[in-house]
Short mmCIF file of C-alpha atoms in Angstrom, two decimals:
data_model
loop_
_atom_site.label_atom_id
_atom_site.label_comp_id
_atom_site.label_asym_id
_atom_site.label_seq_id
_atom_site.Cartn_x
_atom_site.Cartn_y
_atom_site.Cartn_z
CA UNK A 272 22.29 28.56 82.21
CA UNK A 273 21.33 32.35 83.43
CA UNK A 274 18.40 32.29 80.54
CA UNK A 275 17.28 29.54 82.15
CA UNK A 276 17.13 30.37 85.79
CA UNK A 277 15.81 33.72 84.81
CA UNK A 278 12.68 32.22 83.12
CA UNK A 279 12.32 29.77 85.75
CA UNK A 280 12.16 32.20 88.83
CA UNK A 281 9.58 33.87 86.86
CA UNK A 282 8.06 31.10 86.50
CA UNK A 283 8.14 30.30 90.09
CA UNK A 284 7.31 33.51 91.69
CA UNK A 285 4.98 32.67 93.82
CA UNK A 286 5.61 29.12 94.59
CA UNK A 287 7.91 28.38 97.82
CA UNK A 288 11.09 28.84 95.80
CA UNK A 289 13.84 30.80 96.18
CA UNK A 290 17.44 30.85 94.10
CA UNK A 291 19.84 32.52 96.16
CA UNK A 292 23.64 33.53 94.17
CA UNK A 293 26.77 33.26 96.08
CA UNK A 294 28.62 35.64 93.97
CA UNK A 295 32.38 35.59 93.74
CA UNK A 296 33.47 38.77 91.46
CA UNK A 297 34.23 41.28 94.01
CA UNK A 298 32.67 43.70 96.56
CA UNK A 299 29.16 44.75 96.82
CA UNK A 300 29.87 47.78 94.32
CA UNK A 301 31.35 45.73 91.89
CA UNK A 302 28.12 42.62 91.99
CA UNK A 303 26.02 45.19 91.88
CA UNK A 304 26.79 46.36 88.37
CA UNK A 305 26.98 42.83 87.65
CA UNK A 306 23.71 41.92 88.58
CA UNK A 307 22.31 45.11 86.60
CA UNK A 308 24.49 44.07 83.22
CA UNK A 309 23.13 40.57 82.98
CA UNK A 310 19.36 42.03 84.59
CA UNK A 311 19.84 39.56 87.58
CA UNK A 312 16.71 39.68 90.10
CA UNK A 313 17.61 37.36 93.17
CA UNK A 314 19.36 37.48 95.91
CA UNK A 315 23.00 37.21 95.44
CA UNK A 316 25.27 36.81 99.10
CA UNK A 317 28.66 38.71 98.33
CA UNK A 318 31.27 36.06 99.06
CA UNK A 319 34.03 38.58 97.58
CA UNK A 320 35.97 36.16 95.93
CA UNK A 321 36.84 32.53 94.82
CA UNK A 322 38.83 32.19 97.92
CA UNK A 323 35.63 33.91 100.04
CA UNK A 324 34.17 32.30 103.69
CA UNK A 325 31.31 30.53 102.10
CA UNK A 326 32.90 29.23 98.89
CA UNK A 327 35.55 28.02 101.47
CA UNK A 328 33.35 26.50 104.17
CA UNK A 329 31.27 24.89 101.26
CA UNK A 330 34.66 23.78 99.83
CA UNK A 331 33.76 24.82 96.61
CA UNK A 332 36.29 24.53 93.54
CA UNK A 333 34.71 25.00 90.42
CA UNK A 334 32.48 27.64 89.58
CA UNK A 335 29.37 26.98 89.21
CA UNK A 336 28.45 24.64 91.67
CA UNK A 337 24.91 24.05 92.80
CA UNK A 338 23.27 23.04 95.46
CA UNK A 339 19.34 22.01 95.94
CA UNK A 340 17.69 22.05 98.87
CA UNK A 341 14.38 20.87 100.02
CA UNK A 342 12.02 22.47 102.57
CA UNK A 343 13.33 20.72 105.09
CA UNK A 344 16.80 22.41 104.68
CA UNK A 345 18.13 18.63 103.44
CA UNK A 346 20.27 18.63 100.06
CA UNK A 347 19.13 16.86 97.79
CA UNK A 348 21.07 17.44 94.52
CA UNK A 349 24.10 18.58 94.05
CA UNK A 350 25.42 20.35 90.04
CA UNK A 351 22.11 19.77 88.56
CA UNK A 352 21.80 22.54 85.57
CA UNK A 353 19.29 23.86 82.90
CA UNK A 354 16.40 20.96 82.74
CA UNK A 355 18.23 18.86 85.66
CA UNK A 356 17.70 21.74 88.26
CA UNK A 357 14.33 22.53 86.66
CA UNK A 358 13.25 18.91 87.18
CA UNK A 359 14.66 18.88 90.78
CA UNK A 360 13.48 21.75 91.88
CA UNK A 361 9.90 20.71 90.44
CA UNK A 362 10.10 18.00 92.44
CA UNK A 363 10.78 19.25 95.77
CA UNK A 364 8.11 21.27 94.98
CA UNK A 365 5.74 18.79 94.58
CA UNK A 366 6.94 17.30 97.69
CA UNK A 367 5.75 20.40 99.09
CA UNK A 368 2.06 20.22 97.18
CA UNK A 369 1.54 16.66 98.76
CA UNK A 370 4.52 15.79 101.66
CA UNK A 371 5.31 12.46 101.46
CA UNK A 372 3.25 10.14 104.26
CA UNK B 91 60.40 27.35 92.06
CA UNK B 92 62.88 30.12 91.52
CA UNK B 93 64.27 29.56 94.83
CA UNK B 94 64.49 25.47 94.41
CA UNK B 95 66.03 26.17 90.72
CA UNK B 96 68.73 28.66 92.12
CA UNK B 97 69.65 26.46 94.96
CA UNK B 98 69.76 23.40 92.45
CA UNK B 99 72.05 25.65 90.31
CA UNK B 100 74.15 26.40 93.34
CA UNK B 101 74.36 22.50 94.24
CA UNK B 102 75.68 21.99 90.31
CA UNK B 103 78.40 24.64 89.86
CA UNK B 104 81.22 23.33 88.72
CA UNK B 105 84.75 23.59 90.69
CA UNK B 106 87.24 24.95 88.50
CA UNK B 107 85.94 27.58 86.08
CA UNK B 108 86.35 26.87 82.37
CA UNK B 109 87.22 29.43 79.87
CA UNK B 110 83.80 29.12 78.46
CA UNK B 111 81.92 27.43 80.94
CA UNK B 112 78.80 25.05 79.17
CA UNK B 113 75.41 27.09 80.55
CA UNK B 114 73.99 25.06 83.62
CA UNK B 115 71.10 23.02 82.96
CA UNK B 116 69.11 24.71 85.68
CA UNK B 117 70.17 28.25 83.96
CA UNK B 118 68.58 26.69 80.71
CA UNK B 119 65.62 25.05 81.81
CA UNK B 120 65.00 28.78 84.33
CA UNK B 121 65.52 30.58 80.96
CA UNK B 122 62.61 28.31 79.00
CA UNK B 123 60.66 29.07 81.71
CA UNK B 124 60.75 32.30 81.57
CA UNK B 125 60.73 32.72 77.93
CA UNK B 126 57.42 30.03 77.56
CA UNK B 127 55.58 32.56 80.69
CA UNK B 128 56.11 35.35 78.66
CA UNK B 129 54.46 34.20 75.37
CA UNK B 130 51.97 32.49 77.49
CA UNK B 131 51.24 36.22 78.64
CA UNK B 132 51.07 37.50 75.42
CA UNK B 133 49.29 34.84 74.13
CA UNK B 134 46.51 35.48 76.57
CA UNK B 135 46.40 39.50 75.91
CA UNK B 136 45.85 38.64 72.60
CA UNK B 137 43.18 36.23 73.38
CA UNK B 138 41.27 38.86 75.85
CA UNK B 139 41.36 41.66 73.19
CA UNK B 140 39.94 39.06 70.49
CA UNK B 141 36.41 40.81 69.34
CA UNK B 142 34.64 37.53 68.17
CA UNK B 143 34.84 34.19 68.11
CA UNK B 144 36.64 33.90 64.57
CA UNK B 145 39.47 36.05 66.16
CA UNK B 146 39.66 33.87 69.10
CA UNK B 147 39.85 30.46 67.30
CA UNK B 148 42.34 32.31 65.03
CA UNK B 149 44.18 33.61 67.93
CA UNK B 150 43.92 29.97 70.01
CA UNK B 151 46.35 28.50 66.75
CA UNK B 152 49.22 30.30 68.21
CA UNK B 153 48.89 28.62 71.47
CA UNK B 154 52.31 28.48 72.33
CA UNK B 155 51.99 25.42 74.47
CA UNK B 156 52.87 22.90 71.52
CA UNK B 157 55.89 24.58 70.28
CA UNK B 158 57.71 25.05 73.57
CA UNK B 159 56.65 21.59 74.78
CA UNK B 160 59.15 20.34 72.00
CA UNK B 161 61.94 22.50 73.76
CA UNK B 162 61.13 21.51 77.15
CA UNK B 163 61.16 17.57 75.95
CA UNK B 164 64.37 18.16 73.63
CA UNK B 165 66.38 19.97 77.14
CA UNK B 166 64.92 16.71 79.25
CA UNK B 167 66.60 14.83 77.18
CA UNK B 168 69.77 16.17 76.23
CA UNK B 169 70.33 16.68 80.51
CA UNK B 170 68.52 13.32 81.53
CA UNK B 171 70.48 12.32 84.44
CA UNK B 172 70.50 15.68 86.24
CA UNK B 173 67.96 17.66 88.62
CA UNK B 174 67.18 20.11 86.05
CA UNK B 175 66.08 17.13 83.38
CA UNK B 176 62.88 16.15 86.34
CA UNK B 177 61.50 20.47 86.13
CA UNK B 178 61.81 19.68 81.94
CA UNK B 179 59.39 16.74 82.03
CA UNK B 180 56.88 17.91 84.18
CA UNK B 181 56.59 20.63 81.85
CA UNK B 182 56.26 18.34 79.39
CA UNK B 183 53.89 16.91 80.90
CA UNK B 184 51.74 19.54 82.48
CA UNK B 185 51.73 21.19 78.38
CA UNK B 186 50.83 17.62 77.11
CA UNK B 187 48.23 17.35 79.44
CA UNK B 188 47.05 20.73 78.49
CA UNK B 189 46.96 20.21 74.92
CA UNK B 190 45.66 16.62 74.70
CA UNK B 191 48.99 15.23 73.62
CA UNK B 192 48.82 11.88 75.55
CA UNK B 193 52.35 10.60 73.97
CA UNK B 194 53.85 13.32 75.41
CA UNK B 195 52.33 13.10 78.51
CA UNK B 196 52.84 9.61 79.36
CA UNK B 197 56.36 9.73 78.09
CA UNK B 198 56.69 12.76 81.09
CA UNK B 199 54.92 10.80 83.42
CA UNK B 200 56.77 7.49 83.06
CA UNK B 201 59.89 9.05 82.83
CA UNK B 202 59.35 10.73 86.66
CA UNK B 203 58.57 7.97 87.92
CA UNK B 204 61.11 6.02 86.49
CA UNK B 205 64.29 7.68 86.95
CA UNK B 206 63.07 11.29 88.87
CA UNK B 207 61.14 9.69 91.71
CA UNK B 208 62.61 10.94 94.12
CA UNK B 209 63.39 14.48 92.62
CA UNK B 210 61.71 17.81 94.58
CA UNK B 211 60.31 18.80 91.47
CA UNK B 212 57.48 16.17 91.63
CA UNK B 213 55.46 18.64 93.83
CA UNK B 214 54.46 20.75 91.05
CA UNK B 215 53.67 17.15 89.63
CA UNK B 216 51.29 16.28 91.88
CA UNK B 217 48.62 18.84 91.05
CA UNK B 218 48.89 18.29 87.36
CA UNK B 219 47.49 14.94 87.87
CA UNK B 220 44.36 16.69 89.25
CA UNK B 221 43.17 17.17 85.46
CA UNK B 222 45.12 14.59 83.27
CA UNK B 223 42.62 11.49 83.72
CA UNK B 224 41.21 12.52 80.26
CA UNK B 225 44.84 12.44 78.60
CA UNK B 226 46.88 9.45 80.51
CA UNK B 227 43.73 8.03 82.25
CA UNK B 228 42.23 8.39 86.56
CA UNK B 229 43.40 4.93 87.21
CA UNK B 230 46.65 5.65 86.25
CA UNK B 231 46.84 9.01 87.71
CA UNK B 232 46.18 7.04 90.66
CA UNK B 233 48.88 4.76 90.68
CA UNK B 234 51.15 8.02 89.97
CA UNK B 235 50.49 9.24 92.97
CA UNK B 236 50.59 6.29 94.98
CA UNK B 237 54.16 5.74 94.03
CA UNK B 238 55.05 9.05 95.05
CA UNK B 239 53.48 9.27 98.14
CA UNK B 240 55.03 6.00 98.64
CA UNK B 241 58.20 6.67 97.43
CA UNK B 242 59.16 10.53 97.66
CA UNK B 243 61.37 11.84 100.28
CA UNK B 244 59.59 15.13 100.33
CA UNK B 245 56.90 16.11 102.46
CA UNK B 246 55.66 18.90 100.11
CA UNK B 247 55.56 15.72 97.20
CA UNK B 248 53.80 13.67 99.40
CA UNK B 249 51.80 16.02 100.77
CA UNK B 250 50.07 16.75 96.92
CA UNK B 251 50.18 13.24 96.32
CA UNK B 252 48.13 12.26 99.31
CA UNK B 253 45.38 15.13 98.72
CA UNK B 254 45.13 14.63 95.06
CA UNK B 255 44.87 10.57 95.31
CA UNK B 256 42.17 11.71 97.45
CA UNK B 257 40.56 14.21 95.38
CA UNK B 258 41.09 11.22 92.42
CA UNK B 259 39.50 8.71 94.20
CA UNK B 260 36.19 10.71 95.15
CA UNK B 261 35.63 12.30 91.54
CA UNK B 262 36.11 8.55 90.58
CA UNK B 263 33.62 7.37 93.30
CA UNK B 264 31.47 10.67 92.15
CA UNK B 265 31.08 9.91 88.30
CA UNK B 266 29.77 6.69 88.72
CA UNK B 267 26.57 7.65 90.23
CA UNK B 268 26.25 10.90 87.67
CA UNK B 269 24.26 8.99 85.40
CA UNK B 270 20.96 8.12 87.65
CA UNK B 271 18.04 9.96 85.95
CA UNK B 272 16.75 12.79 88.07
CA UNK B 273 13.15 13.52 88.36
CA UNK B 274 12.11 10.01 89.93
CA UNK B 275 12.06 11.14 93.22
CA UNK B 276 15.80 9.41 93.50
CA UNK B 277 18.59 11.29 95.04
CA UNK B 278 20.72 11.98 92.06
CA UNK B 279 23.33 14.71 90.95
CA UNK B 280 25.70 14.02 93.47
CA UNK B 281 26.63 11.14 96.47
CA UNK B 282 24.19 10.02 99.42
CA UNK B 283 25.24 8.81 102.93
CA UNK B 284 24.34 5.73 101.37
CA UNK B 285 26.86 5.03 98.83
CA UNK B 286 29.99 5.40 101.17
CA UNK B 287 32.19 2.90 99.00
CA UNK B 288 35.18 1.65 99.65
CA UNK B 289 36.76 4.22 97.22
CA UNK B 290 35.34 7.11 99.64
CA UNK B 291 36.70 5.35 102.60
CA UNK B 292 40.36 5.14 101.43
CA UNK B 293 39.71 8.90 100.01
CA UNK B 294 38.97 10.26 103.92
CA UNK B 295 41.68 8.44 105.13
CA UNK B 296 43.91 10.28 102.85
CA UNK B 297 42.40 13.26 103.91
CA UNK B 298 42.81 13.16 107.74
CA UNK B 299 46.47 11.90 106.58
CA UNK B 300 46.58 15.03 104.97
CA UNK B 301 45.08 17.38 107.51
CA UNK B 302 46.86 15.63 110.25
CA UNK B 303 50.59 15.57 108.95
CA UNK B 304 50.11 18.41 105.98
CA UNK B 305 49.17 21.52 107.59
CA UNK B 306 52.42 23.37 107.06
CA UNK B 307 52.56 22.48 103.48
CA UNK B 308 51.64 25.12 100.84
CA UNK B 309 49.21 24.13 98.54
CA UNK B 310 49.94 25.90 95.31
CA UNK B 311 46.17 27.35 94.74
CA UNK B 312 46.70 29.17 98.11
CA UNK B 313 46.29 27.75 101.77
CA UNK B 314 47.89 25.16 102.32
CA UNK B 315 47.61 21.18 102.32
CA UNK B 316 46.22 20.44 105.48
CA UNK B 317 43.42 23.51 105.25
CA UNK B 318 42.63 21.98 101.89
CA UNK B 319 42.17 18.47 102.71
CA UNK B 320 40.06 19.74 106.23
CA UNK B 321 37.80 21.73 103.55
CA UNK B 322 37.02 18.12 101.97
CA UNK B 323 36.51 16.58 105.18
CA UNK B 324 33.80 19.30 106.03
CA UNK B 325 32.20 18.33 102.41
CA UNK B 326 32.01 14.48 103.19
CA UNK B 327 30.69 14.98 106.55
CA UNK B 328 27.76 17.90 105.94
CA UNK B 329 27.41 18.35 102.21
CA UNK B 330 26.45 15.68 101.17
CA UNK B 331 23.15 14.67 99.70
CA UNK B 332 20.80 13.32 102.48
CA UNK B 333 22.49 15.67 104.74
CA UNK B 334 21.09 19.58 106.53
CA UNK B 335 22.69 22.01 104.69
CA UNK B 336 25.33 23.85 107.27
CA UNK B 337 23.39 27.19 107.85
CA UNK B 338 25.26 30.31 106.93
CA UNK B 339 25.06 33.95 107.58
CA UNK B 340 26.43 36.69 104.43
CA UNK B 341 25.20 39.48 103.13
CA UNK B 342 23.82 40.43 100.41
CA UNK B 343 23.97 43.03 97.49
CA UNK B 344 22.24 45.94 99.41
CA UNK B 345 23.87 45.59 102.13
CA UNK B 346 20.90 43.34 103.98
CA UNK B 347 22.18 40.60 106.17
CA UNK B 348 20.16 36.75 105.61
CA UNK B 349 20.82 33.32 106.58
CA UNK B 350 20.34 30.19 104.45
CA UNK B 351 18.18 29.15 107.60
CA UNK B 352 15.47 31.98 106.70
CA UNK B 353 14.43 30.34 103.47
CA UNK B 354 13.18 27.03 105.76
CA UNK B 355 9.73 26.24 103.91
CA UNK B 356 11.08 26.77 100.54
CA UNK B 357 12.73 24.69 98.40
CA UNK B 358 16.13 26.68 97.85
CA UNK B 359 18.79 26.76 94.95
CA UNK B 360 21.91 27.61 95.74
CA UNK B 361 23.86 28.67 93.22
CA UNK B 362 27.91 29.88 93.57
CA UNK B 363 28.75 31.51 90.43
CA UNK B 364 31.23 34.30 89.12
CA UNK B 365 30.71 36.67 86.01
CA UNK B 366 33.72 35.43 84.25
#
């Protein structure tokens, strides 16, 4: 999974993408170190914990869970991983190439 | 627990004291309990300090779960007929579940519902049923929990047997539509507004049930019922696929405040995850 994203935002550098972490493991001190350990690049929101205000607004209760999102701000996949979310997110890219008429 | 099994042992005291008075159900089944939590806890020390995976499979044969689910089935036996015998099989059952032993588990399960229905004990039941589709089957699962919400006396059984027949119901409406091929420009991975089913509609019922008459009743993950069972509600009505994401504010890592709404123009991943 994290081999995966990490090749594909380097991949995707400078296309319209962004993969933004909602981390869970603690306080900004703590993600951090995490982020160094495991050479993490992208922006990771510190939620603090499982139980944290966006893992609870989202409802979320298993870890991961994923979430794509178009341009538009519309979800359009939800727990897509490895070549799923690759394939998604290529193609709400290409959306962006050509919008749809 | 503690405080349901010492007021259950209260409720079964006998009058007159004999000279060597039998040890209480409750008293036993509180003592398994204990005694299966603390292997459980060493069982899992040894399991973190494992080095490699060798160790770890090596450690994972000493799983205590197997060996004390024979005690707990062997006490619900020998006190069938009392309070105590209801807490034995849904440790049978929670332990079968865990270890894929589906005899045991459906031996539990139809033994609750047969002659425990009405016991206090179901509660801890109720979320067990969350994860044993794989071992006793969803559909059945189901019908577990529609017989206690039917049936129970308790509001803290029926309140987990309303939210998890809901929670049921829309990971059985959800893995049906798993299997579409993504990459076709079809929404895939997850539901659309579209495919509101009959299945989801009974589901949100349960939910605003839940919300509505549940919101005093502890849920045992934290919260309680009611919170739980809004936080689904919130899910069906804005995360669903089709739908604007809800915008949030958090910060981040360095301190730097951002809101999903900043990344309009992009296509965004977002990804909740724990190093663990």
């Amino acid at each position: 999974m994290l081999p995966h994203e990490k090749e594909l935002v380097e991949r995707l550098k400078d296309k319209p993408f962004a993969l933004i972490g909602i981390n869970s493991d603690g306080d900004a001190e703590t993600v951090k170190k995490i982020l160094a350990k495991n050479e993490i690049t992208w922006r990771n929101a510190i939620d603090g914990s499982t139980g944290g205000p966006l893992a609870t607004q989202w409802n979320v209760n298993g870890w991961p869970t994923i979430y794509v999102i178009d341009a538009k701000g519309v979800i359009r996949y939800r727990d897509v991983r490895d070549q799923a979310m690759e394939d998604a997110v290529m193609a709400l890219l290409a959306e962006v190439a050509a919008p749809a008429k | 627990m503690l405080l349901e099994l010492t007021a259950t042992l209260l409720a079964l005291s006998p009058g007159p004291a004999p000279q060597d008075p039998p040890i209480e159900p409750a008293a036993r089944l509180e003592a398994l309990v204990e005694r299966f939590k603390d292997a459980q806890q060493a069982f899992f020390k040894r399991l973190r300090a494992a080095e490699d995976d060798e160790q770890r499979t090596a450690i994972f044969e000493e799983n205590p779960g197997p060996e004390f689910l024979k005690e707990f089935r062997a006490l619900a036996e020998e006190v069938e007929g009392t309070e105590p015998a209801a807490g034995a099989w849904v440790w049978v059952f929670r332990l079968g579940t865990q270890s894929s032993s589906a005899a045991d588990a459906k031996q539990a399960l139809e033994t609750l519902l047969a002659k425990h229905v009405e016991s206090p004990a179901l509660a801890e039941l109720a979320p067990e049923l969350e994860y044993a589709g794989h071992v006793v089957g969803q559909e059945r699962c189901a019908q577990a929990l529609r017989t206690m919400r039917e049936r129970s006396p308790h509001s803290a059984v029926r309140a987990g047997a309303t939210f998890y027949l809901a929670t049921n119901l829309l990971a059985q409406g959800r893995r049906s539509f798993v299997a579409i091929e993504v990459g076709t420009g079809q929404k895939t991975g997850g539901w659309t507004q579209a495919q509101s089913s009959e299945v989801r509609t009974e589901a949100r019922k349960l939910l605003e049930e839940c919300a509505a008459q549940f919101m005093e009743v502890d849920h045992p993950y934290g919260r309680t019922y009611g919170q739980a069972a809004k936080g689904f509600l919130f899910e069906l009505d804005h995360l669903q696929v089709g739908m604007v994401a809800p915008d949030f504010e958090c910060t981040d890592a360095d301190g730097v405040k951002f809101k999903l709404s900043d990344y309009r123009g992009k296509v965004v991943v977002v990804d909740f995850w724990g190093d663990w």
